[in-house]
Tab-separated table of C-alpha atoms and ligand atoms in Angstrom:
chain	number	residue	atom	x	y	z
A	9	MET	CA	15.978	-18.629	-33.544
A	10	ASP	CA	17.132	-16.433	-36.416
A	11	LYS	CA	20.665	-15.187	-36.196
A	12	ILE	CA	21.171	-11.450	-35.724
A	13	ARG	CA	22.182	-9.838	-39.003
A	14	MET	CA	25.001	-7.305	-39.286
A	15	THR	CA	25.423	-4.722	-42.023
A	16	THR	CA	28.979	-3.414	-41.497
A	17	PRO	CA	31.905	-5.673	-40.628
A	18	LEU	CA	33.748	-5.421	-37.347
A	19	VAL	CA	37.504	-5.261	-37.726
A	20	GLU	CA	38.728	-8.426	-36.006
A	21	MET	CA	42.360	-8.435	-34.859
A	22	ASP	CA	43.366	-11.926	-33.778
A	23	GLY	CA	46.326	-12.376	-31.437
A	24	ASP	CA	48.656	-14.752	-29.636
A	25	GLU	CA	49.024	-17.611	-27.183
A	26	MET	CA	46.326	-18.368	-24.591
A	27	THR	CA	44.182	-15.412	-25.572
A	28	ARG	CA	44.156	-16.686	-29.161
A	29	ILE	CA	42.776	-19.988	-27.850
A	30	LEU	CA	40.112	-18.162	-25.820
A	31	TRP	CA	39.310	-15.985	-28.853
A	32	LYS	CA	38.245	-18.972	-30.906
A	33	MET	CA	36.248	-20.504	-28.040
A	34	ILE	CA	34.386	-17.226	-27.504
A	35	LYS	CA	33.517	-16.993	-31.184
A	36	ASP	CA	32.442	-20.616	-31.456
A	37	GLU	CA	30.399	-20.769	-28.248
A	38	LEU	CA	29.131	-17.257	-27.627
A	39	LEU	CA	28.931	-15.436	-30.950
A	40	LEU	CA	28.597	-17.607	-34.053
A	41	PRO	CA	25.539	-19.554	-32.797
A	42	PHE	CA	23.620	-16.297	-32.313
A	43	ILE	CA	25.000	-13.741	-34.765
A	44	ASP	CA	25.544	-13.824	-38.487
A	45	LEU	CA	28.970	-12.462	-37.613
A	46	LYS	CA	30.512	-10.142	-40.174
A	47	THR	CA	34.150	-9.361	-39.591
A	48	GLU	CA	37.104	-8.240	-41.621
A	49	TYR	CA	39.792	-10.519	-40.205
A	50	TYR	CA	43.403	-9.500	-39.543
A	51	ASP	CA	45.784	-12.023	-38.059
A	52	LEU	CA	48.036	-10.126	-35.647
A	53	GLY	CA	49.496	-13.385	-34.345
A	54	LEU	CA	53.272	-12.933	-34.211
A	55	GLU	CA	53.989	-15.441	-36.984
A	56	TYR	CA	51.859	-13.609	-39.506
A	57	ARG	CA	53.119	-10.220	-38.367
A	58	ASP	CA	56.605	-11.476	-39.114
A	59	GLU	CA	55.571	-12.940	-42.465
A	60	THR	CA	54.148	-9.551	-43.518
A	61	ASN	CA	56.942	-7.478	-41.929
A	62	ASP	CA	54.240	-6.116	-39.610
A	63	GLN	CA	52.251	-4.677	-42.521
A	64	VAL	CA	49.205	-6.572	-41.242
A	65	THR	CA	49.188	-4.430	-38.087
A	66	VAL	CA	49.188	-1.237	-40.141
A	67	ASP	CA	46.465	-2.627	-42.419
A	68	SER	CA	44.309	-3.554	-39.442
A	69	ALA	CA	44.584	-0.036	-38.028
A	70	LEU	CA	43.620	1.473	-41.404
A	71	ALA	CA	40.643	-0.881	-41.565
A	72	ALA	CA	39.622	0.246	-38.066
A	73	LYS	CA	39.704	3.840	-39.313
A	74	LYS	CA	37.615	2.873	-42.328
A	75	TYR	CA	34.884	0.946	-40.489
A	76	GLY	CA	35.041	2.724	-37.121
A	77	VAL	CA	34.965	-0.283	-34.768
A	78	ALA	CA	37.587	-2.951	-34.029
A	79	VAL	CA	38.023	-5.750	-31.516
A	80	LYS	CA	41.522	-6.931	-30.668
A	81	CYS	CA	42.980	-10.017	-29.012
A	82	ALA	CA	46.075	-9.666	-26.816
A	83	THR	CA	49.327	-9.866	-28.776
A	84	ILE	CA	52.962	-10.527	-27.998
A	85	THR	CA	55.247	-7.509	-27.910
A	86	PRO	CA	58.527	-8.923	-29.180
A	87	ASN	CA	61.607	-8.827	-26.966
A	88	ALA	CA	64.934	-10.668	-27.186
A	89	ALA	CA	63.422	-13.960	-25.968
A	90	ARG	CA	60.598	-13.755	-28.522
A	91	MET	CA	63.061	-12.987	-31.338
A	92	GLU	CA	64.598	-16.380	-30.675
A	93	GLU	CA	61.363	-18.242	-29.939
A	94	TYR	CA	59.700	-17.116	-33.176
A	95	HIS	CA	62.860	-16.605	-35.310
A	96	LEU	CA	61.749	-13.059	-36.052
A	97	LYS	CA	63.245	-10.958	-38.805
A	98	GLU	CA	62.972	-7.840	-36.673
A	99	MET	CA	62.017	-6.716	-33.167
A	100	TYR	CA	58.677	-5.221	-34.178
A	101	LYS	CA	57.028	-2.512	-32.119
A	102	SER	CA	54.109	-3.422	-29.903
A	103	PRO	CA	50.982	-3.716	-32.108
A	104	ASN	CA	49.140	-1.559	-29.593
A	105	ALA	CA	51.704	1.211	-30.010
A	106	THR	CA	51.513	0.962	-33.818
A	107	ILE	CA	47.721	1.055	-33.820
A	108	ARG	CA	47.558	3.841	-31.255
A	109	ALA	CA	49.994	5.962	-33.253
A	110	LEU	CA	47.972	5.516	-36.464
A	111	LEU	CA	44.631	6.223	-34.792
A	112	ASP	CA	46.028	9.006	-32.566
A	113	GLY	CA	43.900	7.517	-29.833
A	114	THR	CA	43.544	7.525	-26.078
A	115	VAL	CA	43.244	4.341	-24.037
A	116	PHE	CA	40.433	4.044	-21.487
A	117	ARG	CA	40.730	1.270	-18.931
A	118	ALA	CA	37.844	0.185	-16.768
A	119	PRO	CA	37.287	-2.728	-14.378
A	120	ILE	CA	34.336	-5.097	-14.744
A	121	VAL	CA	32.593	-4.939	-11.399
A	122	VAL	CA	30.899	-8.100	-10.071
A	123	LYS	CA	29.551	-9.163	-6.683
A	124	GLY	CA	32.035	-11.428	-4.979
A	125	ILE	CA	35.115	-9.636	-6.288
A	126	GLU	CA	35.179	-6.675	-3.936
A	127	PRO	CA	37.346	-3.587	-4.365
A	128	THR	CA	39.920	-2.921	-1.667
A	129	VAL	CA	38.454	0.565	-1.320
A	130	ARG	CA	35.134	0.066	0.485
A	131	THR	CA	33.377	3.092	-0.994
A	132	TRP	CA	33.913	2.068	-4.637
A	133	LYS	CA	30.660	0.730	-6.045
A	134	LYS	CA	31.010	1.554	-9.740
A	135	PRO	CA	33.960	1.296	-12.121
A	136	ILE	CA	36.537	4.056	-12.325
A	137	THR	CA	37.716	4.478	-15.902
A	138	ILE	CA	41.237	5.792	-16.341
A	139	ALA	CA	42.184	7.677	-19.501
A	140	ARG	CA	45.914	8.023	-19.944
A	141	HIS	CA	47.470	10.557	-22.280
A	142	ALA	CA	49.910	8.382	-24.165
A	143	TYR	CA	52.279	10.969	-25.620
A	144	GLY	CA	55.302	12.862	-24.347
A	145	ASP	CA	56.272	14.255	-20.923
A	146	VAL	CA	58.785	12.126	-19.048
A	147	TYR	CA	58.396	9.280	-21.609
A	148	LYS	CA	60.072	11.378	-24.294
A	149	ALA	CA	62.323	13.370	-22.000
A	150	VAL	CA	65.966	14.224	-22.612
A	151	GLU	CA	68.133	13.874	-19.544
A	152	MET	CA	71.630	14.859	-18.593
A	153	LYS	CA	73.908	14.073	-15.689
A	154	ILE	CA	75.669	17.247	-14.664
A	155	PRO	CA	79.241	16.319	-13.704
A	156	ALA	CA	80.301	19.495	-11.870
A	157	ALA	CA	79.581	23.173	-11.284
A	158	GLY	CA	78.158	25.102	-14.256
A	159	LYS	CA	74.990	26.593	-15.679
A	160	ALA	CA	72.185	24.526	-17.260
A	161	GLU	CA	69.871	26.379	-19.629
A	162	ILE	CA	66.784	25.628	-21.663
A	163	VAL	CA	66.864	27.125	-25.190
A	164	TYR	CA	64.239	27.281	-27.917
A	165	THR	CA	65.338	28.379	-31.398
A	166	ALA	CA	62.550	29.477	-33.728
A	167	GLU	CA	62.702	28.793	-37.453
A	168	ASP	CA	63.741	32.422	-38.022
A	169	GLY	CA	66.682	31.917	-35.684
A	170	SER	CA	65.368	33.953	-32.772
A	171	GLU	CA	65.786	32.427	-29.326
A	172	MET	CA	64.064	32.027	-25.993
A	173	ARG	CA	66.287	31.084	-23.080
A	174	GLU	CA	65.805	30.282	-19.394
A	175	THR	CA	68.264	29.242	-16.740
A	176	ILE	CA	67.352	25.896	-15.225
A	177	HIS	CA	69.932	26.007	-12.488
A	178	ASP	CA	73.353	27.378	-11.618
A	179	PHE	CA	75.014	24.232	-10.365
A	180	ASP	CA	77.753	24.482	-7.788
A	181	GLY	CA	78.343	20.728	-7.902
A	182	PRO	CA	77.161	17.575	-9.694
A	183	GLY	CA	73.452	17.024	-10.338
A	184	ILE	CA	70.871	16.125	-12.960
A	185	VAL	CA	68.553	17.866	-15.437
A	186	GLN	CA	65.642	16.753	-17.559
A	187	GLY	CA	63.918	18.393	-20.507
A	188	MET	CA	60.481	17.245	-21.553
A	189	HIS	CA	57.860	18.361	-24.007
A	190	ASN	CA	54.356	17.936	-25.237
A	191	VAL	CA	52.496	19.316	-28.249
A	192	ASP	CA	49.159	21.119	-28.347
A	193	ALA	CA	47.865	18.881	-31.145
A	194	SER	CA	48.286	15.761	-29.017
A	195	ILE	CA	46.794	17.357	-25.908
A	196	SER	CA	43.804	18.495	-27.998
A	197	SER	CA	43.271	14.985	-29.395
A	198	PHE	CA	43.465	13.615	-25.883
A	199	ALA	CA	40.893	16.136	-24.671
A	200	ARG	CA	38.473	15.382	-27.520
A	201	SER	CA	38.797	11.617	-27.040
A	202	CYS	CA	37.986	12.080	-23.352
A	203	PHE	CA	34.995	14.352	-23.959
A	204	ASN	CA	33.645	11.999	-26.648
A	205	TYR	CA	34.024	8.945	-24.459
A	206	ALA	CA	32.320	10.686	-21.528
A	207	LEU	CA	29.351	11.488	-23.788
A	208	GLU	CA	29.297	8.000	-25.215
A	209	THR	CA	29.305	6.286	-21.826
A	210	GLY	CA	27.244	8.912	-19.996
A	211	GLN	CA	29.855	9.426	-17.288
A	212	ASP	CA	31.355	12.557	-15.709
A	213	LEU	CA	34.890	13.428	-16.727
A	214	TRP	CA	37.524	14.423	-14.167
A	215	PHE	CA	40.864	15.898	-15.136
A	216	ALA	CA	43.693	16.920	-12.864
A	217	THR	CA	47.238	18.242	-13.166
A	218	LYS	CA	49.752	20.031	-10.951
A	219	ASP	CA	49.020	23.435	-12.456
A	220	THR	CA	49.658	25.347	-9.225
A	221	ILE	CA	53.332	24.378	-9.407
A	222	SER	CA	53.721	23.949	-13.164
A	223	LYS	CA	52.273	27.288	-14.201
A	224	LYS	CA	53.064	26.944	-17.903
A	225	TYR	CA	53.442	23.241	-18.651
A	226	ASP	CA	50.575	21.717	-16.690
A	227	HIS	CA	48.559	24.899	-17.024
A	228	ASN	CA	48.633	24.428	-20.790
A	229	PHE	CA	46.868	21.067	-20.379
A	230	LYS	CA	44.222	22.646	-18.184
A	231	ASP	CA	43.673	25.545	-20.615
A	232	ILE	CA	43.393	23.332	-23.709
A	233	PHE	CA	40.853	21.078	-22.014
A	234	GLN	CA	38.805	24.083	-20.884
A	235	GLU	CA	38.901	25.834	-24.278
A	236	ILE	CA	37.793	22.717	-26.156
A	237	PHE	CA	35.134	21.970	-23.578
A	238	ASP	CA	33.659	25.476	-23.718
A	239	ALA	CA	33.727	25.670	-27.502
A	240	GLU	CA	32.599	22.169	-28.479
A	241	TYR	CA	31.175	20.148	-25.600
A	242	LYS	CA	29.599	22.318	-22.905
A	243	GLU	CA	26.075	22.158	-24.279
A	244	ARG	CA	26.251	18.469	-25.135
A	245	PHE	CA	27.389	17.695	-21.592
A	246	GLU	CA	24.472	19.702	-20.203
A	247	GLU	CA	22.032	17.868	-22.440
A	248	ALA	CA	23.496	14.509	-21.374
A	249	GLY	CA	23.373	15.538	-17.712
A	250	ILE	CA	27.071	14.932	-17.155
A	251	GLU	CA	29.845	17.135	-15.837
A	252	TYR	CA	33.411	18.089	-16.735
A	253	PHE	CA	35.343	18.739	-13.583
A	254	TYR	CA	38.922	20.024	-13.265
A	255	THR	CA	40.865	19.943	-10.033
A	256	LEU	CA	44.401	19.790	-8.689
A	257	ILE	CA	45.937	16.297	-8.826
A	258	ASP	CA	46.327	16.169	-5.025
A	259	ASP	CA	42.653	16.915	-4.582
A	260	ALA	CA	41.765	14.388	-7.281
A	261	VAL	CA	43.507	11.450	-5.591
A	262	ALA	CA	41.783	12.245	-2.301
A	263	ARG	CA	38.389	12.500	-3.995
A	264	VAL	CA	38.931	9.282	-5.961
A	265	ILE	CA	39.519	7.313	-2.778
A	266	ARG	CA	36.385	8.758	-1.136
A	267	SER	CA	34.224	8.372	-4.258
A	268	GLU	CA	31.709	5.757	-5.320
A	269	GLY	CA	33.279	5.491	-8.775
A	270	GLY	CA	31.279	5.776	-11.960
A	271	TYR	CA	33.345	8.445	-13.768
A	272	ILE	CA	36.269	8.826	-16.147
A	273	TRP	CA	39.523	10.099	-14.696
A	274	ALA	CA	41.715	11.688	-17.370
A	275	CYS	CA	45.388	11.626	-16.451
A	276	LYS	CA	48.596	13.009	-17.876
A	277	ASN	CA	50.964	10.338	-19.118
A	278	TYR	CA	52.848	9.602	-15.891
A	279	ASP	CA	49.828	9.976	-13.618
A	280	GLY	CA	47.897	7.552	-15.835
A	281	ASP	CA	50.722	5.019	-15.867
A	282	VAL	CA	50.924	4.923	-12.080
A	283	MET	CA	47.269	5.445	-11.190
A	284	SER	CA	45.979	2.810	-13.599
A	285	ASP	CA	48.079	0.176	-11.822
A	286	MET	CA	46.768	1.360	-8.478
A	287	VAL	CA	43.125	1.436	-9.566
A	288	ALA	CA	43.356	-1.937	-11.360
A	289	THR	CA	44.912	-3.635	-8.350
A	290	ALA	CA	42.428	-2.093	-5.937
A	291	PHE	CA	39.523	-3.318	-8.076
A	292	GLY	CA	40.746	-6.889	-7.698
A	293	SER	CA	42.093	-8.424	-10.875
A	294	LEU	CA	43.952	-7.513	-14.036
A	295	ALA	CA	41.983	-10.227	-15.798
A	296	MET	CA	38.818	-8.160	-15.214
A	297	MET	CA	40.068	-4.945	-16.843
A	298	THR	CA	38.836	-3.810	-20.227
A	299	SER	CA	40.676	-1.424	-22.455
A	300	VAL	CA	39.200	0.780	-25.164
A	301	LEU	CA	41.181	2.887	-27.611
A	302	VAL	CA	39.212	5.928	-28.801
A	303	SER	CA	40.518	8.261	-31.488
A	304	PRO	CA	39.400	11.890	-31.780
A	305	ASP	CA	37.438	11.006	-34.953
A	306	GLY	CA	35.498	8.416	-32.935
A	307	THR	CA	37.203	5.216	-34.165
A	308	THR	CA	37.019	2.720	-31.308
A	309	GLU	CA	39.021	-0.438	-30.640
A	310	TYR	CA	38.104	-2.801	-27.792
A	311	GLU	CA	40.387	-5.254	-26.019
A	312	ALA	CA	41.293	-6.842	-22.701
A	313	ALA	CA	43.918	-5.016	-20.646
A	314	HIS	CA	45.892	-8.169	-19.845
A	315	GLY	CA	48.464	-9.882	-22.036
A	316	THR	CA	48.561	-13.243	-23.806
A	317	VAL	CA	48.853	-15.237	-20.520
A	318	GLN	CA	51.931	-17.093	-21.754
A	319	ARG	CA	52.332	-19.370	-18.720
A	320	HIS	CA	48.847	-20.818	-19.213
A	321	TYR	CA	49.482	-21.264	-22.935
A	322	TYR	CA	52.495	-23.482	-22.322
A	323	LYS	CA	50.381	-25.599	-19.955
A	324	HIS	CA	47.738	-25.805	-22.667
A	325	LEU	CA	50.367	-26.895	-25.218
A	326	ASN	CA	51.451	-29.613	-22.784
A	327	GLY	CA	47.908	-30.914	-22.708
A	328	GLU	CA	47.365	-29.754	-19.124
A	329	PRO	CA	44.050	-28.185	-18.114
A	330	THR	CA	43.976	-24.392	-17.843
A	331	SER	CA	41.725	-22.026	-15.954
A	332	THR	CA	42.247	-18.766	-17.815
A	333	ASN	CA	39.828	-15.908	-17.318
A	334	SER	CA	38.111	-14.903	-20.572
A	335	VAL	CA	35.883	-12.185	-19.097
A	336	ALA	CA	37.799	-9.141	-20.351
A	337	THR	CA	38.026	-10.670	-23.831
A	338	ILE	CA	34.286	-11.426	-23.829
A	339	PHE	CA	33.662	-7.792	-22.839
A	340	ALA	CA	35.909	-6.609	-25.672
A	341	TRP	CA	33.576	-8.419	-28.086
A	342	SER	CA	30.412	-7.196	-26.395
A	343	GLY	CA	31.709	-3.630	-26.396
A	344	ALA	CA	32.502	-3.783	-30.098
A	345	LEU	CA	29.186	-5.421	-31.005
A	346	ARG	CA	27.220	-2.868	-28.986
A	347	LYS	CA	29.052	0.010	-30.663
A	348	ARG	CA	28.484	-1.523	-34.115
A	349	GLY	CA	24.807	-1.958	-33.224
A	350	HIS	CA	24.492	1.694	-32.216
A	351	LEU	CA	26.300	2.986	-35.298
A	352	ASP	CA	24.292	0.839	-37.703
A	353	GLY	CA	20.967	1.188	-35.904
A	354	ILE	CA	20.783	-2.547	-35.175
A	355	GLU	CA	19.121	-2.549	-31.776
A	356	GLU	CA	19.214	-6.358	-31.541
A	357	LEU	CA	22.981	-6.357	-31.675
A	358	ALA	CA	23.234	-3.904	-28.780
A	359	VAL	CA	20.704	-5.922	-26.788
A	360	PHE	CA	22.691	-9.098	-27.491
A	361	ALA	CA	25.842	-7.384	-26.190
A	362	ASP	CA	24.045	-6.426	-22.963
A	363	LYS	CA	22.831	-9.994	-22.489
A	364	LEU	CA	26.254	-11.471	-23.170
A	365	GLU	CA	27.698	-9.254	-20.440
A	366	GLN	CA	24.841	-10.080	-18.091
A	367	ALA	CA	25.308	-13.810	-18.682
A	368	THR	CA	29.026	-13.488	-17.939
A	369	ILE	CA	28.414	-11.570	-14.716
A	370	ASP	CA	25.632	-13.976	-13.665
A	371	THR	CA	27.999	-16.907	-14.158
A	372	ILE	CA	30.563	-15.442	-11.765
A	373	GLU	CA	27.995	-14.204	-9.259
A	374	SER	CA	26.468	-17.683	-9.109
A	375	GLY	CA	29.890	-18.975	-8.024
A	376	THR	CA	31.238	-20.413	-11.280
A	377	MET	CA	34.591	-18.807	-12.046
A	378	THR	CA	38.164	-19.377	-13.165
A	379	GLY	CA	41.046	-19.992	-10.780
A	380	ASP	CA	42.306	-16.410	-10.618
A	381	LEU	CA	38.935	-15.216	-9.279
A	382	ALA	CA	38.362	-18.277	-7.084
A	383	LEU	CA	41.470	-17.183	-5.151
A	384	ILE	CA	40.137	-13.728	-4.302
A	385	THR	CA	36.360	-14.039	-4.210
A	386	THR	CA	34.304	-13.334	-1.107
A	387	LEU	CA	31.575	-15.768	-2.245
A	388	ASP	CA	31.155	-18.885	-0.099
A	389	HIS	CA	30.263	-21.536	-2.630
A	390	VAL	CA	32.769	-21.501	-5.427
A	391	ASN	CA	32.798	-23.783	-8.419
A	392	LYS	CA	36.272	-23.364	-9.924
A	393	VAL	CA	36.225	-24.281	-13.601
A	394	GLY	CA	38.573	-24.530	-16.572
A	395	SER	CA	38.891	-22.061	-19.449
A	396	GLU	CA	36.440	-23.861	-21.717
A	397	GLU	CA	33.995	-24.880	-18.985
A	398	PHE	CA	33.632	-21.237	-17.975
A	399	ILE	CA	32.748	-20.170	-21.505
A	400	LYS	CA	30.261	-23.057	-21.767
A	401	ALA	CA	28.655	-21.982	-18.473
A	402	VAL	CA	28.291	-18.464	-19.872
A	403	ARG	CA	26.664	-19.948	-22.957
A	404	THR	CA	24.064	-21.749	-20.866
A	405	ASN	CA	23.215	-18.530	-19.033
A	406	LEU	CA	23.144	-16.614	-22.307
A	407	GLU	CA	20.725	-19.077	-23.889
A	408	ASN	CA	18.431	-18.615	-20.897
A	409	LEU	CA	18.500	-14.848	-21.331
A	410	LEU	CA	17.863	-14.857	-25.094
B	249	NAP	P1	49.864	-11.338	-18.880
B	249	NAP	O1	49.671	-12.093	-20.105
B	249	NAP	O2	48.843	-10.292	-18.565
B	249	NAP	O3	49.936	-12.346	-17.675
B	249	NAP	C1	50.582	-12.120	-16.460
B	249	NAP	C2	50.001	-13.034	-15.371
B	249	NAP	O4	48.777	-12.468	-14.908
B	249	NAP	C3	49.641	-14.418	-15.871
B	249	NAP	O5	50.741	-15.269	-15.870
B	249	NAP	C4	48.537	-14.798	-14.925
B	249	NAP	O6	49.048	-15.148	-13.646
B	249	NAP	C5	47.812	-13.481	-14.734
B	249	NAP	N1	46.767	-13.284	-15.765
B	249	NAP	C6	46.719	-12.327	-16.727
B	249	NAP	N2	45.619	-12.440	-17.453
B	249	NAP	C7	44.944	-13.504	-16.958
B	249	NAP	C8	43.740	-14.134	-17.325
B	249	NAP	N3	42.993	-13.686	-18.347
B	249	NAP	N4	43.328	-15.220	-16.610
B	249	NAP	C9	44.060	-15.669	-15.591
B	249	NAP	N5	45.227	-15.112	-15.210
B	249	NAP	C10	45.658	-14.037	-15.887
B	249	NAP	O7	51.267	-10.561	-18.885
B	249	NAP	P2	52.728	-11.081	-19.274
B	249	NAP	O8	52.898	-12.505	-18.885
B	249	NAP	O9	53.613	-10.055	-18.727
B	249	NAP	O10	52.794	-10.985	-20.843
B	249	NAP	C11	52.595	-12.069	-21.739
B	249	NAP	C12	52.636	-11.519	-23.144
B	249	NAP	O11	51.546	-10.628	-23.333
B	249	NAP	C13	53.893	-10.749	-23.462
B	249	NAP	O12	54.451	-11.224	-24.681
B	249	NAP	C14	53.436	-9.308	-23.604
B	249	NAP	O13	54.148	-8.653	-24.628
B	249	NAP	C15	51.999	-9.455	-23.985
B	249	NAP	N6	51.105	-8.345	-23.565
B	249	NAP	C16	50.173	-7.939	-24.475
B	249	NAP	C17	49.265	-6.964	-24.123
B	249	NAP	C18	48.253	-6.546	-25.151
B	249	NAP	O14	48.209	-7.074	-26.249
B	249	NAP	N7	47.403	-5.619	-24.832
B	249	NAP	C19	49.281	-6.406	-22.856
B	249	NAP	C20	50.230	-6.867	-21.942
B	249	NAP	C21	51.136	-7.851	-22.314
B	249	NAP	P3	49.436	-16.658	-13.231
B	249	NAP	O15	50.493	-17.083	-14.182
B	249	NAP	O16	49.918	-16.466	-11.833
B	249	NAP	O17	48.201	-17.493	-13.318
B	250	MG	MG1	52.251	1.248	-15.188
């Protein structure tokens, strides 16, 4: 069989620990035998990040902007323990935060749904994709402990010196205040990323805030979404047969629980933080969550939602067998290859991506799975396998499909 040819390179961002091991196995077993793989390689492994003073992370994000599609392996976010372990020069920011800031993107998280790993919520049949606005609100808030009676005010001073002022509260004893902000430019980027991703995946988009209570702050989110939708997306949504739907956050949570899934739920920063944990847990496994970063200009980066699975890596280093789930990382690759195929008009590449996903799902549904899934599956006959065995089983199924 001839290998599938690519015309534009994928931006490949390699990572750390157990996921770095899986990364190589996936390439060797599932990609290189079938595709004349073209990538521009960036090593985001912590050692090389340190060697380049994290310049490699910035370069990889710029390359993603240039080529439009990237695939990323999980990476270590340095903390005090990692400073010591890797003798780092500096406590670098999380690569995801650096890349997200440069691409001004929104992260979409969606579970991979397979028979045998059943959601806790009985009605859910299709994935629910959560889009979290990753700027501002309580995450960039300024807070104050009020020691005793007094007046707290909120003041805005314009560049010409004029002021706007509101009383927050006349305290008659100790208390607390918080000031938070957001900016229209970021909310607009968030809205466009959501509308683009809905069009790209052919799914409805839901958005919800507490605008009945927050008549200026949350209302501003609602208005910006509606204005951009009406001006730029309404017709395209109609043509695609999908819907943009705004509702109150209380109503949204109730509807989500009663729904079948199959839509994108756009959330403000805090709502997305909390709801993505709830949705991920209810769908069964963090190891089955994909994560896609989409910028308003359409640049897309695919990855798994989980981390580097450090505990398994140390077992691996000790020569012990591991049973680490590679599904979300496989889907990061298939997502990126499919997107590259669509952009470059290489139908074969998109078809390959579909078959790779199908082979992965077939493997699990036939009972062959890693330990994390074996613990929670509802299937009767389970063949629990190691990290490498799983990938080899996917390869066998893939060869049958090709
Ligand atoms: P983690 O790597 O997601 O792993 C936490 C635990 O979840 C694992 O110990 C394992 O449980 C289970 N797990 C996660 N993924 C799994 C998989 N693919 N297969 C089987 N089990 C899986 O989170 P962490 O231990 O908190 O973080 C480790 C490192 O990853 C940290 O340095 C963190 O900075 C980094 N991180 C990176 C990203 C990213 O790049 N996007 C995201 C999150 C964290 P058991 O041990 O019980 O088997
Ligand atoms: Mg959270």
